[in-house]
Amino acid sequence: EADFFFVPVYAACVMTKEEKQAAEMDAFYKGLVTEKLPYFSDHGGQDHIFLWSSETYDFPSWVDYIQDSIFLSVEATPIECTDFDFFSEETADNFGA
């Protein structure tokens, strides 16, 4: 029995190491929430804590799946990662860099 469930996904590492794009990360998170978290649906995700370890929400459709969950993030307002892929020299302008 648990009061909360911590979901530690280090998406920035996965995206960099495995060269995944935003759409692939979106599919990963959808599968995680719908198939791999057995207690998620019990309370609509309200007792699940998701870690955003970079400056972006690496789950573009998060609002459709985990909007009632708890977020721990390194930024007060993470960047929506929907119109572009992870930070690189080619996408630096998208991040204001």
N, CA, C and O atoms as a DFTB+ gen file, in Angstrom:
388 C
 N C O
     1  1       0.840      -1.174       0.000
     2  2       0.000       0.000       0.000
     3  2       0.886       1.238       0.000
     4  3       1.851       1.328       0.760
     5  1       0.552       2.173      -0.847
     6  2       1.340       3.404      -0.971
     7  2       0.410       4.610      -1.047
     8  3      -0.702       4.521      -1.566
     9  1       0.881       5.730      -0.524
    10  2       0.131       6.978      -0.633
    11  2       0.415       7.671      -1.961
    12  3      -0.464       8.311      -2.538
    13  1       1.659       7.537      -2.442
    14  2       2.080       8.168      -3.690
    15  2       2.975       7.210      -4.480
    16  3       3.595       6.308      -3.916
    17  1       3.027       7.425      -5.783
    18  2       3.871       6.632      -6.671
    19  2       4.773       7.591      -7.447
    20  3       4.293       8.472      -8.160
    21  1       6.080       7.408      -7.298
    22  2       7.055       8.261      -7.964
    23  2       7.393       7.653      -9.325
    24  3       7.705       6.466      -9.414
    25  1       7.333       8.465     -10.385
    26  2       7.612       8.012     -11.744
    27  2       8.862       8.758     -12.231
    28  3       8.750       9.816     -12.851
    29  1      10.051       8.208     -11.951
    30  2      11.292       8.894     -12.321
    31  2      11.733       8.570     -13.744
    32  3      12.378       7.548     -13.978
    33  1      11.394       9.423     -14.676
    34  2      11.844       9.262     -16.058
    35  2      12.795      10.417     -16.363
    36  3      12.422      11.585     -16.255
    37  1      14.001      10.085     -16.737
    38  2      14.991      11.099     -17.090
    39  2      14.983      11.254     -18.606
    40  3      15.895      10.802     -19.299
    41  1      13.943      11.898     -19.099
    42  2      13.683      11.982     -20.540
    43  2      14.818      12.634     -21.312
    44  3      15.126      12.205     -22.424
    45  1      15.442      13.649     -20.759
    46  2      16.529      14.320     -21.478
    47  2      17.659      13.336     -21.762
    48  3      18.257      13.368     -22.838
    49  1      17.951      12.473     -20.813
    50  2      18.991      11.462     -21.026
    51  2      18.560      10.472     -22.105
    52  3      19.346      10.121     -22.985
    53  1      17.323      10.031     -22.031
    54  2      16.812       9.076     -23.016
    55  2      16.828       9.703     -24.411
    56  3      17.261       9.074     -25.377
    57  1      16.358      10.938     -24.508
    58  2      16.295      11.606     -25.811
    59  2      17.690      11.799     -26.400
    60  3      17.879      11.647     -27.607
    61  1      18.653      12.128     -25.570
    62  2      20.007      12.364     -26.040
    63  2      20.723      11.053     -26.361
    64  3      21.281      10.889     -27.446
    65  1      20.700      10.128     -25.413
    66  2      21.427       8.871     -25.577
    67  2      20.841       8.007     -26.686
    68  3      21.582       7.418     -27.473
    69  1      19.527       7.930     -26.753
    70  2      18.879       7.060     -27.736
    71  2      18.385       7.818     -28.963
    72  3      17.724       7.249     -29.831
    73  1      18.713       9.114     -29.025
    74  2      18.344       9.968     -30.160
    75  2      16.852       9.911     -30.476
    76  3      16.457       9.781     -31.634
    77  1      16.042      10.007     -29.445
    78  2      14.590       9.983     -29.623
    79  2      14.068      11.390     -29.864
    80  3      14.577      12.356     -29.295
    81  1      13.064      11.501     -30.696
    82  2      12.413      12.774     -31.000
    83  2      11.193      12.929     -30.077
    84  3      10.808      11.987     -29.383
    85  1      10.605      14.100     -30.079
    86  2       9.466      14.395     -29.210
    87  2       8.323      13.411     -29.428
    88  3       7.708      12.969     -28.458
    89  1       8.024      13.059     -30.663
    90  2       6.919      12.128     -30.947
    91  2       7.185      10.752     -30.345
    92  3       6.261      10.088     -29.875
    93  1       8.443      10.324     -30.359
    94  2       8.796       9.030     -29.768
    95  2       8.666       9.066     -28.249
    96  3       8.230       8.092     -27.636
    97  1       9.041      10.178     -27.651
    98  2       8.892      10.311     -26.198
    99  2       7.419      10.367     -25.823
   100  3       7.013       9.822     -24.797
   101  1       6.625      11.023     -26.653
   102  2       5.186      11.082     -26.411
   103  2       4.611       9.667     -26.397
   104  3       3.842       9.320     -25.500
   105  1       4.977       8.853     -27.380
   106  2       4.502       7.467     -27.451
   107  2       4.986       6.670     -26.245
   108  3       4.247       5.846     -25.705
   109  1       6.228       6.913     -25.821
   110  2       6.769       6.229     -24.647
   111  2       5.921       6.524     -23.407
   112  3       5.511       5.608     -22.694
   113  1       5.665       7.803     -23.161
   114  2       4.880       8.188     -21.986
   115  2       3.445       7.665     -22.062
   116  3       2.906       7.210     -21.054
   117  1       2.822       7.721     -23.235
   118  2       1.463       7.185     -23.380
   119  2       1.428       5.713     -23.001
   120  3       0.536       5.274     -22.275
   121  1       2.400       4.950     -23.495
   122  2       2.479       3.532     -23.151
   123  2       2.725       3.318     -21.674
   124  3       2.155       2.411     -21.068
   125  1       3.570       4.148     -21.094
   126  2       3.862       4.053     -19.665
   127  2       2.590       4.245     -18.848
   128  3       2.278       3.442     -17.969
   129  1       1.864       5.310     -19.144
   130  2       0.666       5.645     -18.364
   131  2      -0.463       4.633     -18.587
   132  3      -1.143       4.250     -17.635
   133  1      -0.665       4.203     -19.818
   134  2      -1.807       3.337     -20.116
   135  2      -1.539       1.851     -19.901
   136  3      -2.476       1.071     -19.726
   137  1      -0.256       1.449     -19.913
   138  2       0.030       0.015     -19.842
   139  2       0.937      -0.418     -18.693
   140  3       0.854      -1.566     -18.256
   141  1       1.793       0.458     -18.194
   142  2       2.830       0.025     -17.254
   143  2       2.653       0.514     -15.818
   144  3       3.380       0.069     -14.930
   145  1       1.728       1.395     -15.577
   146  2       1.498       1.900     -14.215
   147  2       0.174       1.332     -13.715
   148  3      -0.879       1.926     -13.947
   149  1       0.214       0.190     -13.033
   150  2      -1.016      -0.523     -12.688
   151  2      -1.968       0.230     -11.756
   152  3      -3.168      -0.046     -11.764
   153  1      -1.470       1.167     -10.959
   154  2      -2.330       1.874     -10.015
   155  2      -2.730       3.270     -10.491
   156  3      -3.436       3.990      -9.784
   157  1      -2.285       3.646     -11.677
   158  2      -2.549       4.988     -12.189
   159  2      -4.042       5.294     -12.287
   160  3      -4.478       6.380     -11.905
   161  1      -4.807       4.371     -12.782
   162  2      -6.236       4.630     -13.010
   163  2      -7.060       4.616     -11.726
   164  3      -8.197       5.086     -11.727
   165  1      -6.515       4.088     -10.636
   166  2      -7.280       4.028      -9.386
   167  2      -7.748       5.397      -8.909
   168  3      -8.871       5.539      -8.425
   169  1      -6.893       6.398      -9.046
   170  2      -7.228       7.756      -8.614
   171  2      -6.987       8.777      -9.717
   172  3      -6.757       9.954      -9.438
   173  1      -7.039       8.336     -10.956
   174  2      -6.840       9.248     -12.082
   175  2      -5.462       9.878     -12.133
   176  3      -5.287      10.953     -12.705
   177  1      -4.481       9.210     -11.535
   178  2      -3.113       9.721     -11.557
   179  2      -2.815      10.761     -10.489
   180  3      -1.689      11.253     -10.414
   181  1      -3.788      11.105      -9.666
   182  2      -3.578      12.143      -8.657
   183  2      -2.546      11.753      -7.607
   184  3      -2.012      12.622      -6.917
   185  1      -2.261      10.476      -7.478
   186  2      -1.286      10.010      -6.496
   187  2       0.045       9.608      -7.153
   188  3       0.864       8.922      -6.541
   189  1       0.247      10.038      -8.394
   190  2       1.487       9.756      -9.112
   191  2       2.295      11.045      -9.267
   192  3       1.765      12.092      -9.641
   193  1       3.575      10.939      -8.973
   194  2       4.485      12.087      -9.034
   195  2       5.420      11.890     -10.221
   196  3       6.190      10.931     -10.259
   197  1       5.350      12.798     -11.183
   198  2       6.192      12.733     -12.373
   199  2       7.338      13.727     -12.246
   200  3       7.152      14.859     -11.799
   201  1       8.515      13.289     -12.643
   202  2       9.707      14.122     -12.607
   203  2       9.976      14.697     -13.987
   204  3      10.077      13.956     -14.965
   205  1      10.093      16.020     -14.069
   206  2      10.522      16.699     -15.301
   207  2      11.927      17.188     -15.003
   208  3      12.110      18.248     -14.404
   209  1      12.926      16.407     -15.424
   210  2      14.314      16.675     -15.044
   211  2      15.038      17.628     -15.988
   212  3      16.234      17.873     -15.823
   213  1      14.331      18.163     -16.966
   214  2      14.941      19.147     -17.864
   215  2      14.021      20.360     -17.948
   216  3      13.056      20.471     -17.193
   217  1      14.325      21.258     -18.862
   218  2      13.543      22.494     -18.963
   219  2      12.246      22.330     -19.744
   220  3      11.513      23.303     -19.923
   221  1      11.948      21.123     -20.211
   222  2      10.748      20.915     -21.023
   223  2       9.838      19.845     -20.442
   224  3      10.272      18.981     -19.681
   225  1       8.565      19.923     -20.819
   226  2       7.664      18.801     -20.625
   227  2       7.957      17.868     -21.792
   228  3       7.598      18.171     -22.929
   229  1       8.593      16.759     -21.530
   230  2       9.012      15.860     -22.602
   231  2       7.900      14.905     -23.032
   232  3       8.142      13.942     -23.760
   233  1       6.703      15.178     -22.583
   234  2       5.516      14.384     -22.924
   235  2       4.521      15.368     -23.533
   236  3       3.672      15.908     -22.824
   237  1       4.623      15.609     -24.867
   238  2       3.816      16.644     -25.508
   239  2       2.316      16.587     -25.216
   240  3       1.675      17.632     -25.109
   241  1       1.753      15.404     -25.088
   242  2       0.304      15.320     -24.829
   243  2       0.000      15.050     -23.354
   244  3      -0.999      14.409     -23.029
   245  1       0.868      15.544     -22.464
   246  2       0.704      15.312     -21.036
   247  2      -0.656      15.750     -20.526
   248  3      -1.240      15.083     -19.672
   249  1      -1.169      16.860     -21.034
   250  2      -2.435      17.389     -20.524
   251  2      -3.593      16.412     -20.759
   252  3      -4.578      16.439     -20.022
   253  1      -3.485      15.564     -21.761
   254  2      -4.527      14.577     -22.053
   255  2      -4.431      13.337     -21.170
   256  3      -5.394      12.576     -21.074
   257  1      -3.289      13.122     -20.525
   258  2      -3.069      11.884     -19.782
   259  2      -2.755      12.068     -18.304
   260  3      -3.199      11.267     -17.481
   261  1      -2.007      13.095     -17.953
   262  2      -1.541      13.206     -16.564
   263  2      -1.779      14.586     -15.961
   264  3      -1.039      14.998     -15.067
   265  1      -2.775      15.294     -16.420
   266  2      -2.977      16.665     -15.941
   267  2      -3.303      16.739     -14.451
   268  3      -3.095      17.782     -13.832
   269  1      -3.807      15.661     -13.867
   270  2      -4.142      15.669     -12.447
   271  2      -3.033      15.104     -11.567
   272  3      -3.195      15.000     -10.351
   273  1      -1.918      14.744     -12.171
   274  2      -0.790      14.192     -11.415
   275  2       0.027      15.307     -10.780
   276  3      -0.187      16.488     -11.053
   277  1       0.950      14.917      -9.943
   278  2       1.855      15.857      -9.276
   279  2       3.141      15.932     -10.087
   280  3       3.650      14.907     -10.542
   281  1       3.670      17.141     -10.271
   282  2       4.899      17.325     -11.046
   283  2       6.009      17.879     -10.162
   284  3       5.795      18.797      -9.370
   285  1       7.189      17.306     -10.312
   286  2       8.412      17.876      -9.770
   287  2       9.212      18.323     -10.981
   288  3       9.466      17.528     -11.886
   289  1       9.607      19.580     -11.007
   290  2      10.339      20.068     -12.172
   291  2      11.471      20.992     -11.751
   292  3      11.453      21.584     -10.671
   293  1      12.449      21.096     -12.628
   294  2      13.590      21.970     -12.365
   295  2      13.311      23.407     -12.774
   296  3      14.074      24.312     -12.436
   297  1      12.230      23.617     -13.494
   298  2      11.828      24.950     -13.931
   299  2      10.453      25.277     -13.358
   300  3       9.616      24.388     -13.202
   301  1      10.222      26.533     -13.047
   302  2       8.906      26.935     -12.540
   303  2       7.823      26.691     -13.589
   304  3       6.716      26.264     -13.260
   305  1       8.146      26.962     -14.844
   306  2       7.225      26.743     -15.949
   307  2       7.989      26.068     -17.085
   308  3       8.589      26.747     -17.918
   309  1       7.970      24.725     -17.123
   310  2       8.680      24.041     -18.212
   311  2       8.143      24.419     -19.582
   312  3       6.978      24.787     -19.726
   313  1       8.998      24.326     -20.576
   314  2       8.645      24.637     -21.963
   315  2       7.800      23.495     -22.518
   316  3       8.107      22.324     -22.291
   317  1       6.746      23.832     -23.241
   318  2       5.955      22.814     -23.920
   319  2       6.765      22.272     -25.081
   320  3       7.160      23.033     -25.965
   321  1       7.014      21.001     -25.096
   322  2       7.839      20.375     -26.138
   323  2       6.926      19.755     -27.185
   324  3       6.817      18.532     -27.267
   325  1       6.263      20.593     -27.991
   326  2       5.311      20.079     -28.966
   327  2       5.674      20.451     -30.396
   328  3       5.488      19.645     -31.307
   329  1       6.184      21.644     -30.605
   330  2       6.441      22.114     -31.957
   331  2       7.872      21.886     -32.425
   332  3       8.189      22.151     -33.585
   333  1       8.728      21.405     -31.556
   334  2      10.117      21.192     -31.907
   335  2      10.663      20.059     -31.063
   336  3      10.032      19.638     -30.094
   337  1      11.814      19.576     -31.424
   338  2      12.425      18.473     -30.700
   339  2      13.446      18.987     -29.691
   340  3      13.645      20.193     -29.548
   341  1      14.076      18.070     -29.009
   342  2      14.973      18.378     -27.912
   343  2      16.033      19.407     -28.298
   344  3      16.409      19.523     -29.464
   345  1      16.502      20.143     -27.311
   346  2      17.489      21.201     -27.496
   347  2      18.747      20.693     -28.192
   348  3      19.324      19.684     -27.788
   349  1      19.154      21.380     -29.210
   350  2      20.403      21.110     -29.912
   351  2      20.833      22.412     -30.573
   352  3      20.126      23.414     -30.471
   353  1      21.953      22.415     -31.235
   354  2      22.390      23.632     -31.922
   355  2      21.368      24.047     -32.977
   356  3      21.153      25.238     -33.202
   357  1      20.746      23.076     -33.614
   358  2      19.773      23.374     -34.658
   359  2      18.470      23.955     -34.096
   360  3      17.788      24.715     -34.784
   361  1      18.118      23.603     -32.845
   362  2      16.858      24.062     -32.280
   363  2      17.033      25.128     -31.205
   364  3      16.067      25.481     -30.528
   365  1      18.241      25.643     -31.037
   366  2      18.531      26.599     -29.963
   367  2      17.625      27.817     -30.007
   368  3      17.231      28.320     -28.955
   369  1      17.283      28.308     -31.194
   370  2      16.428      29.486     -31.297
   371  2      15.049      29.241     -30.693
   372  3      14.430      30.171     -30.175
   373  1      14.564      28.010     -30.752
   374  2      13.271      27.681     -30.171
   375  2      13.244      27.843     -28.655
   376  3      12.183      28.041     -28.063
   377  1      14.414      27.759     -28.036
   378  2      14.520      27.848     -26.594
   379  2      14.984      29.239     -26.135
   380  3      15.216      29.455     -24.946
   381  1      15.116      30.156     -27.057
   382  2      15.578      31.488     -26.709
   383  2      17.064      31.525     -26.390
   384  3      17.533      32.456     -25.735
   385  1      17.805      30.530     -26.844
   386  2      19.244      30.454     -26.547
   387  2      20.045      31.194     -27.617
   388  3      21.273      31.243     -27.546
